[in-house]
């Protein structure tokens, strides 16, 4: 007896007719494509916002106000997921800050919770036990860490070590640029 391997068109391989001529097969969906992320305090003060979908400032303010009120009104023992408009809201409270993300209905809430947790871990590593004041007074670093971690609402780098290394390198470049140099050093004579 001879072994028969699946040929194109058999059940084991997709047929050439599976994708329309001239079109690439559909791109697989990411595990969680975030629409936006909000950080706000227990008092409802917005501390950080990152939008991955184009919206007017008026719409952003309306969404922010509505979500802050909704999340703050929920009891601590309630589920961290809620359906809102045509999105799912995933939130988690760490100390005095709420981290709130909006994802599409078919996206995975648990992955989004992990993304929130990973961001908090990155902030903790960088600031050494992050607190609300760190976010207030170093908001540009909080945004930079988020941008190194997420790109377009999707995880770009899963390694905490790599994210922190990129931030450390950027800090060194910034320190180097801020260090005063003599005129001779500027023109390369020393």
CSV table of C-alpha atoms in Angstrom, one decimal:
chain,number,residue,atom,x,y,z
A,1,UNK,CA,0.0,0.0,0.0
A,2,UNK,CA,1.1,3.5,-0.7
A,3,UNK,CA,0.5,6.5,1.4
A,4,UNK,CA,-1.7,9.1,-0.1
A,5,UNK,CA,-0.9,12.7,0.8
A,6,UNK,CA,-3.6,15.4,0.6
A,7,UNK,CA,-3.5,17.3,-2.6
A,8,UNK,CA,-4.6,20.9,-3.3
A,9,UNK,CA,-8.4,20.8,-3.3
A,10,UNK,CA,-8.6,17.8,-0.9
A,11,UNK,CA,-10.0,18.3,2.6
A,12,UNK,CA,-6.5,18.8,4.0
A,13,UNK,CA,-5.6,21.8,1.9
A,14,UNK,CA,-7.7,24.8,0.9
A,15,UNK,CA,-8.8,25.0,-2.7
A,16,UNK,CA,-7.3,27.6,-4.9
A,17,UNK,CA,-10.9,28.8,-5.3
A,18,UNK,CA,-11.2,29.4,-1.5
A,19,UNK,CA,-10.0,33.1,-1.9
A,20,UNK,CA,-11.5,35.2,-4.7
A,21,UNK,CA,-9.1,35.8,-7.6
A,22,UNK,CA,-6.8,38.8,-7.0
A,23,UNK,CA,-7.6,39.0,-3.3
A,24,UNK,CA,-5.5,38.0,-0.4
A,25,UNK,CA,-7.1,35.8,2.2
A,26,UNK,CA,-8.6,37.7,5.1
A,27,UNK,CA,-6.2,38.9,7.7
A,28,UNK,CA,-6.7,37.1,11.1
A,29,UNK,CA,-8.2,39.4,13.8
A,30,UNK,CA,-5.9,40.4,16.7
A,31,UNK,CA,-6.8,39.0,20.1
A,32,UNK,CA,-7.8,42.4,21.4
A,33,UNK,CA,-7.9,45.6,19.4
A,34,UNK,CA,-8.5,48.4,21.9
A,35,UNK,CA,-10.6,51.4,20.9
A,36,UNK,CA,-9.3,53.6,23.7
A,37,UNK,CA,-7.8,53.5,27.2
A,38,UNK,CA,-8.7,55.9,30.0
A,39,UNK,CA,-7.1,56.3,33.4
A,40,UNK,CA,-9.1,58.2,36.0
A,41,UNK,CA,-9.1,58.7,39.8
A,42,UNK,CA,-11.8,57.7,42.3
A,43,UNK,CA,-12.8,61.4,42.2
A,44,UNK,CA,-13.5,61.1,38.5
A,45,UNK,CA,-10.4,63.2,37.4
A,46,UNK,CA,-9.0,62.0,34.0
A,47,UNK,CA,-5.3,61.3,34.3
A,48,UNK,CA,-4.5,59.7,31.0
A,49,UNK,CA,-6.4,59.0,27.8
A,50,UNK,CA,-5.3,57.2,24.6
A,51,UNK,CA,-7.6,57.0,21.6
A,52,UNK,CA,-7.1,54.4,18.8
A,53,UNK,CA,-10.1,55.5,16.8
A,54,UNK,CA,-10.7,58.9,15.3
A,55,UNK,CA,-13.4,60.9,17.3
A,56,UNK,CA,-14.1,64.5,17.7
A,57,UNK,CA,-13.0,66.2,21.0
A,58,UNK,CA,-16.7,66.7,21.8
A,59,UNK,CA,-17.4,63.0,21.4
A,60,UNK,CA,-14.3,62.0,23.4
A,61,UNK,CA,-15.4,64.3,26.3
A,62,UNK,CA,-19.0,62.8,26.1
A,63,UNK,CA,-17.7,59.2,26.2
A,64,UNK,CA,-15.2,60.0,29.0
A,65,UNK,CA,-17.8,61.7,31.2
A,66,UNK,CA,-20.3,58.8,30.6
A,67,UNK,CA,-17.8,56.0,31.2
A,68,UNK,CA,-16.3,57.7,34.3
A,69,UNK,CA,-19.8,58.1,35.8
A,70,UNK,CA,-20.8,54.5,34.9
A,71,UNK,CA,-17.6,52.8,36.3
A,72,UNK,CA,-17.5,54.9,39.5
A,73,UNK,CA,-21.2,54.1,40.2
A,74,UNK,CA,-20.5,50.3,40.1
A,75,UNK,CA,-19.9,48.4,43.4
A,76,UNK,CA,-16.4,47.0,44.0
A,77,UNK,CA,-17.6,43.4,43.9
A,78,UNK,CA,-19.3,43.8,40.5
A,79,UNK,CA,-17.8,42.3,37.3
A,80,UNK,CA,-15.0,44.3,35.6
A,81,UNK,CA,-16.7,43.9,32.2
A,82,UNK,CA,-19.8,45.7,31.0
A,83,UNK,CA,-21.5,46.2,27.7
A,84,UNK,CA,-21.7,49.8,26.6
A,85,UNK,CA,-23.1,50.9,23.3
A,86,UNK,CA,-21.7,48.5,20.7
A,87,UNK,CA,-18.5,47.9,22.7
A,88,UNK,CA,-17.3,46.0,25.8
A,89,UNK,CA,-15.8,48.0,28.6
A,90,UNK,CA,-13.1,46.3,30.6
A,91,UNK,CA,-11.8,48.1,33.7
A,92,UNK,CA,-9.7,47.4,36.8
A,93,UNK,CA,-9.0,49.5,39.8
A,94,UNK,CA,-5.4,49.7,41.2
A,95,UNK,CA,-5.1,51.8,44.4
A,96,UNK,CA,-6.8,55.1,43.6
A,97,UNK,CA,-6.8,54.8,39.8
A,98,UNK,CA,-9.2,53.1,37.4
A,99,UNK,CA,-7.8,51.7,34.1
A,100,UNK,CA,-10.6,51.5,31.6
A,101,UNK,CA,-10.5,50.0,28.1
A,102,UNK,CA,-13.0,49.7,25.3
A,103,UNK,CA,-12.9,46.7,23.0
A,104,UNK,CA,-15.1,45.4,20.2
A,105,UNK,CA,-17.9,43.0,21.1
A,106,UNK,CA,-16.1,39.9,19.8
A,107,UNK,CA,-12.8,40.7,21.5
A,108,UNK,CA,-11.5,38.8,24.6
A,109,UNK,CA,-12.1,40.6,27.9
A,110,UNK,CA,-9.5,38.5,29.8
A,111,UNK,CA,-6.7,39.4,27.4
A,112,UNK,CA,-7.7,43.0,27.9
A,113,UNK,CA,-7.5,42.6,31.6
A,114,UNK,CA,-4.0,41.1,31.1
A,115,UNK,CA,-3.0,44.1,29.0
A,116,UNK,CA,-4.1,46.5,31.7
A,117,UNK,CA,-2.2,44.4,34.3
A,118,UNK,CA,0.9,44.4,32.1
A,119,UNK,CA,0.8,48.2,31.7
A,120,UNK,CA,0.5,48.6,35.5
A,121,UNK,CA,3.5,46.2,36.0
A,122,UNK,CA,5.5,48.3,33.5
A,123,UNK,CA,4.5,51.5,35.3
A,124,UNK,CA,5.5,49.9,38.7
A,125,UNK,CA,8.9,48.8,37.3
A,126,UNK,CA,9.6,52.2,35.9
A,127,UNK,CA,8.4,54.4,38.8
A,128,UNK,CA,9.0,51.8,41.6
A,129,UNK,CA,5.5,51.3,42.9
A,130,UNK,CA,3.5,53.7,40.8
A,131,UNK,CA,1.0,56.1,42.3
A,132,UNK,CA,-1.4,58.7,41.0
A,133,UNK,CA,1.1,61.5,41.6
A,134,UNK,CA,3.6,59.7,39.3
A,135,UNK,CA,1.1,59.8,36.5
A,136,UNK,CA,0.2,63.4,37.2
A,137,UNK,CA,3.7,64.7,37.3
A,138,UNK,CA,5.3,62.4,34.8
A,139,UNK,CA,2.4,61.9,32.3
A,140,UNK,CA,4.7,62.0,29.3
A,141,UNK,CA,6.6,59.0,30.7
A,142,UNK,CA,3.2,57.2,31.3
A,143,UNK,CA,2.3,57.9,27.6
A,144,UNK,CA,5.7,56.8,26.4
A,145,UNK,CA,5.5,53.5,28.3
A,146,UNK,CA,2.0,52.9,26.8
A,147,UNK,CA,3.2,53.7,23.3
A,148,UNK,CA,6.1,51.3,23.7
A,149,UNK,CA,3.7,48.6,24.8
A,150,UNK,CA,0.7,49.2,22.6
A,151,UNK,CA,0.6,50.3,19.0
A,152,UNK,CA,-2.8,51.1,17.4
A,153,UNK,CA,-4.6,49.5,20.2
A,154,UNK,CA,-2.8,46.2,19.9
A,155,UNK,CA,0.1,44.7,21.9
A,156,UNK,CA,3.3,45.6,20.1
A,157,UNK,CA,5.8,44.2,22.6
A,158,UNK,CA,5.1,41.4,25.1
A,159,UNK,CA,8.4,41.5,26.9
A,160,UNK,CA,8.5,43.8,29.9
A,161,UNK,CA,12.3,43.7,29.7
A,162,UNK,CA,12.3,45.0,26.1
A,163,UNK,CA,9.8,47.8,26.8
A,164,UNK,CA,11.8,48.9,29.9
A,165,UNK,CA,15.1,48.7,27.9
A,166,UNK,CA,13.6,51.0,25.2
A,167,UNK,CA,12.4,53.5,27.8
A,168,UNK,CA,15.8,53.4,29.6
A,169,UNK,CA,17.5,54.1,26.2
A,170,UNK,CA,15.2,57.0,25.5
A,171,UNK,CA,15.9,58.4,29.0
A,172,UNK,CA,19.6,58.2,28.4
A,173,UNK,CA,19.2,60.1,25.1
A,174,UNK,CA,17.2,62.8,26.8
A,175,UNK,CA,19.8,63.2,29.6
A,176,UNK,CA,22.5,63.3,26.9
A,177,UNK,CA,20.6,66.0,25.0
A,178,UNK,CA,20.0,68.1,28.2
A,179,UNK,CA,23.7,67.9,29.4
A,180,UNK,CA,25.4,71.2,28.7
A,181,UNK,CA,28.4,71.0,26.4
A,182,UNK,CA,31.1,73.5,25.6
A,183,UNK,CA,31.3,75.3,22.3
A,184,UNK,CA,34.4,73.2,21.3
A,185,UNK,CA,32.5,70.0,22.0
A,186,UNK,CA,29.6,71.2,19.9
A,187,UNK,CA,31.7,71.7,16.8
A,188,UNK,CA,33.7,68.4,17.4
A,189,UNK,CA,37.1,69.9,18.4
A,190,UNK,CA,37.5,68.0,21.7
